[in-house]
XYZ file of C-alpha atoms in Angstrom:
768
model
C 16.907 5.899 51.717
C 17.977 8.907 49.629
C 15.911 12.040 49.882
C 16.198 12.758 46.170
C 15.167 10.111 43.606
C 17.611 9.272 40.806
C 17.432 10.934 37.400
C 17.798 9.611 33.874
C 19.514 11.023 30.771
C 18.353 8.771 27.917
C 19.408 11.269 25.252
C 23.063 10.501 25.889
C 22.490 6.892 24.834
C 19.974 7.582 22.061
C 22.308 10.072 20.356
C 25.491 8.021 20.816
C 26.802 7.590 17.226
C 28.705 4.432 18.172
C 25.498 2.576 19.054
C 22.858 1.184 16.735
C 20.411 -1.678 16.407
C 20.417 -4.345 19.083
C 23.461 -2.822 20.795
C 21.600 0.452 21.297
C 18.508 -1.368 22.573
C 20.606 -3.290 25.076
C 22.421 -0.134 26.155
C 19.091 1.611 26.749
C 17.870 -1.416 28.688
C 21.001 -1.427 30.862
C 20.626 2.278 31.525
C 16.958 1.795 32.375
C 17.849 -1.134 34.635
C 20.139 1.103 36.639
C 17.538 3.856 36.840
C 14.654 1.680 38.013
C 16.931 -0.312 40.333
C 17.910 2.973 41.976
C 14.215 3.871 42.232
C 13.576 0.535 43.886
C 16.377 1.208 46.351
C 14.997 4.718 46.901
C 11.663 3.059 47.738
C 13.351 1.097 50.523
C 14.239 -2.260 48.903
C 11.477 -4.016 50.853
C 11.652 -7.792 51.376
C 9.189 -10.039 49.554
C 9.062 -7.675 46.561
C 10.631 -7.927 43.089
C 10.742 -5.371 40.309
C 10.480 -7.300 37.043
C 10.792 -6.146 33.421
C 8.382 -7.788 30.982
C 7.717 -7.648 27.234
C 10.329 -5.960 25.066
C 12.038 -4.454 28.087
C 12.174 -7.942 29.578
C 14.004 -9.104 26.461
C 16.441 -6.188 26.952
C 15.325 -4.801 23.586
C 14.407 -1.245 24.429
C 14.033 0.934 21.343
C 14.403 4.721 21.728
C 10.646 5.326 21.925
C 9.515 2.017 23.438
C 7.231 1.716 26.435
C 8.760 0.683 29.753
C 6.800 -2.380 30.928
C 7.287 -3.192 34.607
C 5.681 -5.611 37.033
C 5.993 -4.972 40.759
C 5.735 -8.483 42.138
C 5.053 -8.997 45.845
C 4.227 -11.728 48.328
C 1.042 -10.058 49.599
C 2.370 -9.440 53.103
C 2.615 -5.647 53.040
C 0.987 -2.499 51.706
C 2.589 -2.186 48.277
C 0.928 1.064 47.109
C 3.467 3.493 48.681
C 6.334 1.490 47.196
C 4.730 1.531 43.743
C 4.212 5.286 43.896
C 7.876 5.866 44.718
C 8.825 3.922 41.570
C 6.125 4.925 39.077
C 6.026 8.688 39.635
C 9.704 9.406 38.865
C 9.337 7.375 35.660
C 6.356 9.485 34.637
C 8.264 12.626 35.635
C 11.006 11.508 33.219
C 8.355 11.684 30.434
C 8.594 7.946 29.775
C 5.699 5.797 28.586
C 5.143 3.331 31.403
C 3.181 0.113 31.347
C 2.881 -1.003 34.948
C 1.187 -3.565 37.158
C 1.307 -4.607 40.808
C 0.502 -8.273 41.446
C 1.218 -11.330 43.506
C 2.350 -14.493 41.740
C -1.144 -15.933 42.110
C -2.730 -12.817 40.600
C -0.251 -12.693 37.720
C -0.777 -16.351 36.848
C -4.551 -16.053 37.112
C -4.577 -13.171 34.654
C -2.099 -14.903 32.354
C -4.269 -18.011 32.351
C -7.027 -16.132 30.562
C -5.155 -13.401 28.676
C -2.771 -14.202 25.837
C -0.960 -10.852 25.946
C -0.216 -11.217 29.659
C 0.818 -14.835 29.219
C 3.331 -14.008 26.489
C 4.694 -11.004 28.371
C 5.507 -13.231 31.350
C 7.587 -15.484 29.095
C 10.182 -12.709 28.964
C 10.304 -11.809 32.665
C 13.641 -10.419 33.821
C 14.503 -9.410 37.363
C 15.676 -5.814 37.751
C 15.848 -5.555 41.533
C 14.494 -7.225 44.627
C 13.615 -10.777 45.614
C 15.198 -13.144 43.067
C 13.473 -16.218 44.468
C 10.097 -14.542 44.010
C 10.915 -13.565 40.413
C 12.287 -17.023 39.587
C 9.157 -18.631 40.993
C 6.975 -16.512 38.724
C 9.160 -17.238 35.684
C 9.074 -20.976 36.292
C 5.358 -21.148 37.002
C 4.493 -18.909 34.037
C 6.417 -21.201 31.676
C 4.869 -24.294 33.269
C 1.380 -22.831 32.854
C 2.145 -21.893 29.234
C 3.157 -25.479 28.468
C 0.321 -27.011 30.461
C -2.216 -25.020 28.449
C -0.086 -25.055 25.311
C -2.700 -26.135 22.781
C -5.210 -23.526 23.922
C -2.625 -20.769 24.151
C -0.975 -21.579 20.838
C -4.307 -21.918 19.026
C -5.195 -18.446 20.272
C -1.753 -17.194 19.263
C -2.204 -18.661 15.767
C -5.485 -16.779 15.355
C -3.857 -13.583 16.564
C -0.983 -13.981 14.104
C -3.364 -14.539 11.182
C -5.519 -11.542 12.136
C -2.448 -9.371 12.547
C -1.229 -10.293 9.080
C -4.567 -9.306 7.575
C -4.573 -5.974 9.405
C -0.919 -4.995 8.924
C -0.069 -6.628 5.592
C 3.307 -7.952 4.512
C 6.561 -6.293 5.461
C 8.371 -7.572 2.364
C 5.870 -6.272 -0.180
C 4.361 -3.064 1.185
C 5.872 0.291 0.294
C 5.250 1.506 3.855
C 5.592 -1.668 5.931
C 4.724 -2.133 9.579
C 8.053 -3.401 10.883
C 6.538 -4.893 13.998
C 3.038 -6.168 13.262
C 3.283 -7.069 9.551
C 3.826 -10.561 8.191
C 7.557 -11.204 8.443
C 7.960 -8.494 11.065
C 9.384 -8.405 14.567
C 6.229 -9.725 16.205
C 6.347 -12.841 14.027
C 9.799 -13.589 15.414
C 8.433 -13.131 18.934
C 5.558 -15.482 18.119
C 8.017 -18.126 16.906
C 9.804 -17.905 20.259
C 6.522 -18.175 22.171
C 5.487 -21.182 20.095
C 8.874 -22.750 20.786
C 8.334 -22.259 24.516
C 5.116 -24.303 24.261
C 7.248 -27.323 23.284
C 4.591 -28.693 20.924
C 6.740 -29.149 17.814
C 10.339 -29.225 16.719
C 11.067 -25.878 15.110
C 12.639 -25.672 11.644
C 16.386 -25.171 11.485
C 16.083 -21.486 10.571
C 17.045 -20.026 13.939
C 20.261 -18.307 12.829
C 18.605 -16.827 9.738
C 15.638 -15.622 11.773
C 17.879 -14.045 14.392
C 19.925 -12.247 11.742
C 16.783 -11.020 9.994
C 15.310 -9.940 13.311
C 18.336 -7.800 14.088
C 18.076 -6.148 10.659
C 14.460 -5.127 11.275
C 15.208 -4.103 14.854
C 18.012 -1.874 13.592
C 15.656 -0.214 11.116
C 13.053 0.315 13.832
C 15.661 1.903 16.094
C 16.684 4.387 13.408
C 13.034 5.099 12.600
C 12.531 6.086 16.238
C 15.658 8.225 16.139
C 14.561 9.980 12.948
C 10.959 10.650 13.951
C 11.393 11.086 17.698
C 8.175 9.164 18.321
C 6.927 5.639 18.898
C 5.903 4.009 15.638
C 6.531 0.961 13.518
C 5.353 1.979 10.040
C 8.303 2.863 7.830
C 6.701 5.626 5.789
C 8.044 6.853 2.474
C 8.841 10.253 3.952
C 11.175 8.696 6.555
C 12.911 6.092 4.399
C 15.640 8.345 3.000
C 16.733 9.506 6.447
C 16.650 5.981 7.891
C 18.615 4.671 4.903
C 21.288 7.329 5.374
C 21.646 6.561 9.082
C 22.094 2.859 8.331
C 24.686 3.488 5.617
C 22.583 2.425 2.642
C 23.168 4.129 -0.690
C 19.490 5.042 -0.966
C 16.013 4.191 0.274
C 15.565 1.477 -2.351
C 18.566 -0.398 -0.983
C 17.160 -0.042 2.534
C 13.781 -1.420 1.487
C 15.369 -4.382 -0.261
C 17.229 -5.197 2.951
C 13.976 -4.914 4.898
C 12.230 -7.164 2.378
C 14.964 -9.803 2.490
C 14.844 -9.909 6.279
C 11.059 -10.069 6.337
C 11.032 -12.905 3.800
C 13.358 -14.924 6.047
C 11.149 -14.419 9.084
C 7.936 -15.086 7.148
C 9.381 -18.284 5.676
C 10.256 -19.628 9.128
C 6.976 -18.412 10.615
C 4.905 -20.132 7.934
C 6.630 -23.439 8.611
C 6.231 -23.131 12.382
C 2.509 -22.505 12.134
C 2.079 -25.230 9.544
C 3.626 -27.734 11.939
C 1.597 -26.440 14.845
C -1.626 -26.613 12.831
C -0.935 -30.304 12.237
C -0.478 -30.877 15.978
C -3.601 -28.911 16.850
C -5.634 -30.855 14.264
C -4.570 -34.074 15.968
C -4.420 -37.677 14.776
C -8.166 -37.819 14.141
C -7.901 -35.484 11.154
C -4.901 -37.422 9.856
C -6.974 -40.613 9.916
C -9.822 -38.924 8.056
C -7.557 -37.408 5.395
C -6.574 -39.837 2.683
C -3.919 -39.297 0.065
C -5.319 -37.876 -3.162
C -3.444 -38.821 -6.318
C -3.126 -35.692 -8.439
C -1.446 -37.507 -11.303
C 1.793 -36.739 -13.128
C 3.989 -37.504 -10.125
C 1.996 -35.510 -7.540
C -0.084 -36.467 -4.512
C -2.053 -34.420 -1.979
C -1.023 -35.720 1.446
C -1.831 -34.181 4.825
C -3.051 -31.095 3.001
C 0.202 -30.484 1.082
C 1.219 -31.199 -2.503
C 3.969 -33.850 -2.440
C 6.141 -35.311 -5.161
C 5.803 -39.057 -5.581
C 8.932 -40.898 -4.536
C 9.402 -42.032 -8.119
C 8.848 -38.560 -9.620
C 11.953 -37.367 -11.453
C 12.160 -33.548 -11.721
C 15.327 -33.830 -13.805
C 13.397 -35.614 -16.555
C 10.166 -33.605 -16.360
C 10.610 -29.858 -17.047
C 6.886 -29.244 -16.492
C 6.854 -30.725 -12.981
C 7.549 -27.441 -11.162
C 4.619 -25.676 -12.816
C 2.420 -28.748 -12.460
C 3.079 -28.804 -8.715
C 2.495 -25.048 -8.516
C -0.851 -25.297 -10.325
C -1.925 -28.146 -8.045
C -1.007 -26.167 -4.928
C -2.874 -23.074 -6.133
C -5.977 -25.024 -7.101
C -6.007 -26.905 -3.796
C -5.342 -23.623 -1.935
C -2.369 -25.132 -0.174
C 1.402 -25.273 -0.509
C 4.077 -27.476 -1.991
C 5.478 -29.609 0.826
C 8.893 -28.287 1.850
C 10.954 -31.427 1.179
C 9.313 -31.797 -2.221
C 10.089 -28.141 -2.857
C 13.739 -28.789 -2.022
C 13.793 -31.697 -4.493
C 12.446 -29.416 -7.190
C 14.933 -26.675 -6.334
C 17.880 -29.063 -6.551
C 16.877 -31.319 -9.421
C 14.337 -29.498 -11.636
C 15.182 -29.570 -15.331
C 15.404 -26.227 -17.140
C 12.452 -25.229 -19.277
C 12.854 -25.756 -23.009
C 13.096 -22.815 -25.392
C 10.528 -22.143 -26.621
C 8.133 -23.478 -24.004
C 5.982 -26.383 -25.037
C 2.209 -25.813 -25.272
C 1.823 -27.830 -22.049
C 4.221 -25.589 -20.125
C 2.630 -22.427 -21.498
C -0.842 -23.689 -20.545
C 0.355 -24.653 -17.059
C 1.836 -21.184 -16.582
C -1.449 -19.547 -17.569
C -3.383 -22.002 -15.381
C -1.275 -21.022 -12.381
C -2.063 -17.344 -12.903
C -5.740 -18.094 -13.590
C -5.975 -19.718 -10.146
C -6.177 -16.153 -8.850
C -5.317 -15.110 -5.314
C -3.983 -18.538 -4.177
C -1.319 -18.283 -6.884
C 0.318 -15.336 -5.087
C 1.582 -17.440 -2.196
C 2.681 -20.209 -4.549
C 4.707 -17.751 -6.633
C 6.293 -16.389 -3.450
C 7.261 -19.930 -2.456
C 8.776 -20.696 -5.849
C 10.667 -17.413 -5.758
C 11.987 -18.193 -2.295
C 13.703 -21.315 -3.624
C 14.929 -19.726 -6.862
C 12.428 -21.597 -9.029
C 10.344 -18.629 -10.195
C 13.331 -16.796 -11.633
C 14.229 -19.935 -13.584
C 10.795 -19.699 -15.180
C 10.981 -15.909 -15.616
C 14.583 -14.617 -15.449
C 13.152 -11.124 -16.019
C 11.641 -11.270 -12.520
C 14.926 -10.724 -10.732
C 15.148 -6.924 -11.280
C 11.594 -6.315 -10.004
C 11.803 -8.502 -6.893
C 10.940 -6.425 -3.823
C 11.517 -3.276 -5.884
C 9.914 -0.229 -4.224
C 7.752 2.243 -6.126
C 8.475 5.697 -4.783
C 5.090 7.337 -5.099
C 2.154 8.016 -2.851
C -0.556 6.003 -4.578
C 1.038 2.578 -5.016
C 0.599 0.134 -2.149
C 2.946 -2.696 -3.129
C 6.434 -3.333 -4.398
C 6.634 -3.992 -8.145
C 6.725 -7.794 -7.885
C 3.762 -8.019 -5.518
C 1.844 -5.448 -7.566
C 2.295 -7.631 -10.647
C 1.124 -10.746 -8.804
C -1.923 -8.988 -7.359
C -2.761 -7.528 -10.769
C -2.634 -11.014 -12.299
C -4.834 -12.381 -9.501
C -7.344 -9.575 -10.024
C -7.274 -10.234 -13.759
C -8.038 -13.914 -13.200
C -11.341 -12.877 -11.625
C -12.174 -10.995 -14.848
C -11.225 -13.811 -17.223
C -14.816 -14.386 -18.338
C -14.846 -10.883 -19.871
C -12.311 -11.732 -22.577
C -11.789 -14.271 -25.348
C -8.174 -14.993 -24.356
C -7.868 -15.403 -20.572
C -4.307 -16.670 -21.005
C -3.187 -13.424 -22.644
C -5.041 -11.423 -20.002
C -3.258 -12.939 -16.999
C 0.155 -13.101 -18.676
C -0.177 -9.492 -19.818
C -1.272 -8.515 -16.310
C 1.767 -10.215 -14.788
C 4.147 -8.500 -17.205
C 2.597 -5.056 -17.690
C 5.142 -3.327 -15.396
C 8.068 -5.692 -15.966
C 10.093 -2.773 -17.338
C 10.209 -1.112 -13.909
C 13.254 -3.183 -13.054
C 15.358 -1.198 -15.521
C 16.295 2.458 -16.157
C 14.194 4.513 -18.524
C 10.501 4.694 -19.324
C 9.155 1.450 -17.895
C 6.569 1.126 -20.650
C 9.088 1.465 -23.473
C 11.490 -0.904 -21.729
C 8.678 -3.342 -20.976
C 7.554 -3.493 -24.603
C 11.056 -4.564 -25.602
C 11.320 -7.133 -22.794
C 7.947 -8.701 -23.576
C 8.840 -8.749 -27.259
C 11.715 -11.081 -26.359
C 9.822 -13.049 -23.724
C 6.813 -13.897 -25.879
C 8.602 -16.184 -28.356
C 10.561 -17.853 -25.551
C 7.288 -18.577 -23.746
C 5.903 -20.186 -26.878
C 3.610 -17.378 -27.981
C 3.321 -16.743 -31.709
C 3.958 -13.360 -33.345
C 0.322 -12.220 -33.124
C -0.041 -13.144 -29.454
C 3.308 -11.549 -28.630
C 2.148 -8.373 -30.363
C -1.025 -8.380 -28.249
C 1.044 -8.754 -25.072
C 3.209 -5.836 -26.189
C 0.079 -3.779 -26.847
C -1.113 -4.554 -23.317
C 2.179 -3.247 -21.947
C 2.179 -0.218 -24.263
C -1.389 0.791 -23.465
C -1.962 -0.461 -19.915
C -2.608 3.149 -18.835
C -4.445 4.266 -21.965
C -8.020 3.730 -20.788
C -7.717 5.204 -17.273
C -5.663 8.164 -18.483
C -7.991 9.029 -21.348
C -11.132 8.454 -19.284
C -9.999 10.818 -16.535
C -8.129 13.418 -18.599
C -10.082 13.768 -21.830
C -13.579 14.814 -22.866
C -15.537 11.673 -23.736
C -17.998 13.775 -25.739
C -15.230 14.849 -28.099
C -15.147 12.750 -31.280
C -11.356 12.886 -31.370
C -11.106 11.221 -27.948
C -13.086 8.169 -28.999
C -11.598 7.749 -32.464
C -8.035 8.075 -31.164
C -8.612 5.308 -28.593
C -10.195 3.061 -31.209
C -7.267 3.673 -33.552
C -4.683 2.937 -30.840
C -6.383 -0.289 -29.720
C -7.195 -1.648 -33.147
C -9.770 -4.364 -32.415
C -12.471 -5.352 -29.942
C -10.562 -8.276 -28.454
C -7.646 -6.060 -27.477
C -10.013 -3.377 -26.155
C -11.635 -5.850 -23.775
C -8.234 -7.156 -22.689
C -7.142 -3.588 -21.920
C -10.366 -2.901 -20.030
C -9.897 -5.939 -17.792
C -6.214 -5.064 -17.319
C -7.153 -1.487 -16.415
C -9.503 -2.689 -13.681
C -7.069 -5.296 -12.348
C -4.093 -2.914 -12.405
C -5.947 -0.015 -10.798
C -7.370 -2.181 -8.017
C -3.886 -3.559 -7.329
C -2.341 -0.086 -7.252
C -4.177 1.333 -4.263
C -7.307 3.177 -3.136
C -6.269 6.420 -4.854
C -6.135 4.695 -8.240
C -9.652 3.255 -8.462
C -13.098 4.371 -7.421
C -16.643 4.303 -8.703
C -16.217 7.541 -10.633
C -13.188 6.288 -12.557
C -14.807 2.896 -13.160
C -17.854 4.632 -14.639
C -15.731 6.810 -16.931
C -13.675 3.847 -18.151
C -16.808 1.786 -18.820
C -18.257 4.665 -20.833
C -15.049 5.095 -22.811
C -14.872 1.367 -23.574
C -18.508 1.268 -24.666
C -18.008 4.202 -27.040
C -14.737 2.876 -28.453
C -16.333 -0.559 -28.900
C -19.144 1.041 -30.882
C -16.627 2.597 -33.260
C -14.541 -0.593 -33.539
C -17.720 -2.508 -34.381
C -18.274 -0.179 -37.333
C -20.572 2.411 -35.757
C -20.320 6.146 -36.312
C -18.548 8.095 -33.602
C -21.210 10.813 -33.771
C -23.748 8.285 -32.499
C -21.969 8.005 -29.147
C -20.721 11.577 -28.660
C -23.951 13.504 -29.137
C -23.790 16.838 -27.349
C -25.778 16.793 -24.137
C -24.433 20.058 -22.787
C -25.882 22.572 -22.334
C -29.293 20.935 -21.936
C -32.391 22.591 -23.347
C -33.502 23.530 -19.836
C -30.152 25.182 -19.156
C -30.341 27.083 -22.444
C -33.786 28.409 -21.521
C -32.529 29.698 -18.182
C -29.541 31.305 -19.890
C -31.869 33.020 -22.349
C -33.879 34.355 -19.404
C -30.625 35.847 -18.025
C -31.334 34.116 -14.730
C -28.485 33.760 -12.203
C -28.573 30.190 -10.901
C -26.507 28.479 -8.213
C -27.934 25.028 -7.469
C -26.418 21.937 -5.898
C -28.031 18.535 -6.320
C -26.453 15.157 -5.687
C -22.800 15.502 -6.614
C -23.342 18.256 -9.194
C -23.266 22.027 -8.952
C -25.010 24.092 -11.630
C -23.979 27.716 -12.115
C -25.610 30.078 -14.623
C -24.383 33.646 -14.504
C -23.290 36.594 -16.554
C -20.177 35.575 -18.452
C -17.066 37.277 -17.125
C -13.341 36.579 -16.797
C -12.591 34.377 -13.781
C -16.089 32.941 -13.355
C -14.754 29.383 -13.487
C -12.039 30.120 -10.923
C -14.496 31.749 -8.515
C -16.576 28.578 -8.479
C -13.545 26.341 -7.921
C -12.349 28.673 -5.171
C -15.614 28.472 -3.245
C -15.650 24.696 -3.627
C -12.093 24.526 -2.264
C -13.068 26.819 0.599
C -15.653 24.230 1.650
C -13.263 21.304 1.236
C -14.852 19.940 -1.939
C -12.839 18.317 -4.699
C -13.696 18.758 -8.371
C -13.822 15.665 -10.581
C -14.829 17.313 -13.822
C -16.530 20.403 -15.159
C -18.131 21.650 -18.356
C -18.657 25.247 -19.384
C -20.400 27.033 -22.239
C -21.434 30.578 -23.055
C -24.121 32.196 -25.156
C -23.931 35.051 -27.616
C -26.056 37.037 -25.164
C -23.197 37.035 -22.632
C -24.416 34.310 -20.265
C -22.376 31.328 -19.101
C -23.345 27.912 -17.768
C -20.978 25.705 -15.776
C -21.625 22.265 -14.311
C -19.216 20.807 -11.764
C -19.111 17.235 -10.508
C -17.586 17.136 -7.034
C -16.452 14.916 -4.203
C -16.884 15.639 -0.525
C -15.827 13.960 2.700
C -19.190 15.044 4.122
C -22.408 13.292 3.165
C -24.187 11.991 1.284
C -26.157 14.051 0.957
C -23.645 16.771 0.162
C -24.377 19.914 2.219
C -24.785 22.491 -0.528
C -26.284 25.371 1.490
C -22.958 26.930 2.507
C -21.519 26.594 -0.995
C -24.569 28.205 -2.590
C -24.465 31.076 -0.090
C -20.740 31.763 -0.482
C -20.803 31.371 -4.246
C -23.583 33.924 -4.481
C -21.433 36.308 -2.469
C -18.388 35.566 -4.636
C -20.334 36.231 -7.839
C -21.514 39.534 -6.394
C -17.960 40.521 -5.411
C -18.678 40.291 -1.674
C -16.259 37.471 -0.745
C -12.481 37.858 -0.305
C -11.883 34.488 -1.901
C -8.100 34.566 -2.293
C -7.609 35.732 1.292
C -9.978 33.112 2.689
C -8.249 30.318 0.777
C -4.863 31.503 2.019
C -6.204 31.422 5.583
C -7.539 27.898 5.059
C -4.214 26.743 3.647
C -2.411 28.271 6.627
C -4.846 26.621 9.028
C -4.661 23.138 7.549
C -1.160 23.198 6.116
C -0.263 24.185 2.597
C -0.478 20.756 1.092
C -3.847 19.087 0.784
C -2.271 15.752 1.723
C 1.051 14.666 3.172
C 3.807 14.146 0.635
C 5.503 10.910 1.709
C 7.673 10.578 -1.379
C 9.655 13.079 -3.421
C 7.225 14.737 -5.790
C 7.831 15.000 -9.506
C 8.386 18.549 -10.763
C 5.376 20.446 -12.062
C 4.779 19.914 -15.769
C 2.595 21.896 -18.166
C 1.775 20.100 -21.418
C -0.082 21.263 -24.538
C -1.884 18.896 -26.907
C -3.566 20.240 -30.025
C -4.254 16.786 -31.481
C -6.534 15.549 -28.688
C -9.474 17.692 -29.792
C -10.646 19.190 -33.043
C -11.972 22.317 -31.362
C -9.757 23.108 -28.355
C -6.255 22.904 -26.979
C -5.833 20.419 -24.148
C -3.684 21.878 -21.393
C -2.430 19.307 -18.870
C -0.981 20.325 -15.524
C 0.866 17.748 -13.398
C 1.542 19.235 -9.967
C 1.659 18.562 -6.207
C -1.802 18.777 -4.689
C -2.510 21.741 -2.449
C -5.459 23.582 -0.975
C -6.836 26.028 -3.539
C -4.576 24.751 -6.333
C -7.361 24.482 -8.914
C -8.513 27.997 -8.032
C -5.027 29.430 -8.531
C -4.498 27.654 -11.853
C -7.867 28.635 -13.300
C -7.453 32.227 -12.102
C -4.090 32.327 -13.898
C -5.771 31.066 -17.064
C -8.490 33.699 -16.699
C -5.854 36.423 -16.360
C -4.631 35.382 -19.813
C -8.165 35.554 -21.237
C -8.336 31.788 -21.800
C -11.781 30.253 -22.053
C -12.131 26.903 -20.229
C -14.666 24.646 -21.968
C -14.037 21.387 -20.096
C -11.935 20.395 -17.107
C -10.992 16.910 -15.901
C -9.399 16.716 -12.473
C -7.541 13.638 -11.230
C -5.837 13.241 -7.857
C -3.182 10.534 -7.475
C -2.088 10.501 -3.856
C -0.219 13.746 -3.266
C -0.228 14.772 -6.929
C -2.867 15.965 -9.376
C -3.295 15.835 -13.120
C -5.612 18.624 -14.261
C -6.649 18.701 -17.919
C -8.323 21.793 -19.373
C -9.879 22.171 -22.810
C -9.131 25.831 -23.514
C -9.602 28.411 -26.237
C -7.843 31.706 -26.751
C -9.516 35.085 -26.653
C -10.260 34.704 -30.368
C -12.076 31.398 -29.797
C -9.312 29.380 -31.466
C -6.748 26.827 -30.309
C -3.495 27.956 -28.714
C -0.923 27.153 -31.385
C 1.574 29.977 -30.996
C 4.631 28.696 -29.087
C 5.319 32.042 -27.435
C 1.726 32.142 -26.204
C 2.112 28.613 -24.839
C 5.300 29.601 -23.004
C 3.499 32.506 -21.338
C 0.666 30.212 -20.268
C 3.205 27.764 -18.869
C 4.930 30.589 -16.976
C 1.624 31.717 -15.471
C 0.614 28.194 -14.429
C 3.989 27.409 -12.865
C 3.799 30.633 -10.889
C 0.268 29.791 -9.734
C 1.323 26.325 -8.589
C 4.266 27.681 -6.611
C 2.377 30.611 -5.098
């Protein structure tokens, strides 16, 4: 026995440019085999003991940052602890993540009998060193036990798979997919293999496709580990460019399409495996209780699936594909795979224009809501969806490179349509609502402004789909203005007459307004958590109510009556009383009017980690100012105002080094307020003198950062600009700040040179 234990140089393998994907994993496994085998020999190579790799290491698929899972198997005839220590400690000393266990065969099988994770790990046992007979006995008995208890094990595995999909989402359709745990990910391929080992069903003939797809995802995971230097399976936006470059893709979008294609192959096979297993687990009793249900028009519900009748003729019935899809969505099931193949091979093309029946079936599919998403995915898998909508091809699995979208373009459109279906009772034309929802971002598959492109595409699609000129125009309006309500509600003053009248003029009629409102809700909810919250919902509802009043013939002045400052606030201003009061989510400040007052308040709020949603400001002829801020806080409710009130009092009295404190906070927490997972758009400063009759609207689009609002408003104060209203919107790692400002003379900013100086000051403040 050597006096010095062996050493390991993993970096030589990890950094080898000739190795990638499965080949790298296998090379790392071989290297690790040699290392731990030497450790076993260093421990004395005792009889009746076997060192066994399990899990991913057992499969010889060792990614650069993977755990090393080892089982020290023994016959129970000797003290195993000293042997284990001689093996485990050098592995820990090598800074490796070790999963380890010491068991007899009886102990291992007993634990595996009650624990799914242990049971599946033993299915990939691989001897590294020691007693082969002992290891083979465990492997054989573990497989025998798995098959003996197959129904219980596989039922538990099915539940685990379903729960994992809910937690991790879908690899093919998420912008930051979990390569391992997501639906269509590596773990689904493992689960297929474990289900196959149970020998309950004949697996679908997708093995070669699944293996190829698996190696694609494994290769991406390997490069993710190389890029980040840490264990992880979520392919974040910030890492995609580097991973794409290492794998030879032209860009991150190409990488993500490859990931999506692989995940779709695995998910397709996985769905079929679990469908077959569910039928076995349900047993013959359920089959006897379930009778065929004639759905009419060549369709029957049999064994829970939608089947084509034997005498159905897809070649003579162009509506049959959509009829089957609607039936599957309404029954919350799927189109049986052989029937799907018949449709894929023999379905007749749709007529141009669509017949009323086909158009109604299409709308009915979308109005089925969430169940329609899986049906659309199935049709798309077999090339049937793109026959219905050829325009779908450019948006399939198309990433959206920003921090606030959750899904790829195609899945975002499907989820938006499903969300819209739940809002169908709000509108007079549910069919236009769901079709408009499905197509609102269809232009994202092409270069240029996706809205402009989408308007043109929908203008051509509408007539082909059988919509008349008026309905096509409404669909185009939905595409043109799908962001109108949320943008105006969060960036404009709803108490300004111009805001309400401009929205009413753009929309044109009440029916379209309500369609846009429902689309706004559905689209925002499908975008991600940063795009929709109670505050935005409240603002949009208020905007819609006011615009509806005007469209119904009411006077705009009836819905934009000035409520600021209130009479109570005016009285306190007249008394020249300094007030700093926080209540609920609002902060009231009354103080002597001075340059930079607004920025001091925003600075103190930033110092305490508060975000500003909106603010209003006014001043009196007597030199007093009132400002009301609506804020968000990660603390509370209730919001802890005491510290803010104290520090703001000090700031107003000139006793707080605000700029220095904010710089320290930014240094402490990192410059950016949030991580920036995708390339950020350049800062933009926009001026709009048509949005308000009384003020210039200054819009700033910039990366979010600690103290950003303070720096911008201080820059505006340095130029003697008077902020009357501010609307602050955060979209992931970016912000859109809108300020209603007046010049020193109390007038709008119309001089172009003046605007350029303001832009220069704001850009400097953002970059500071």
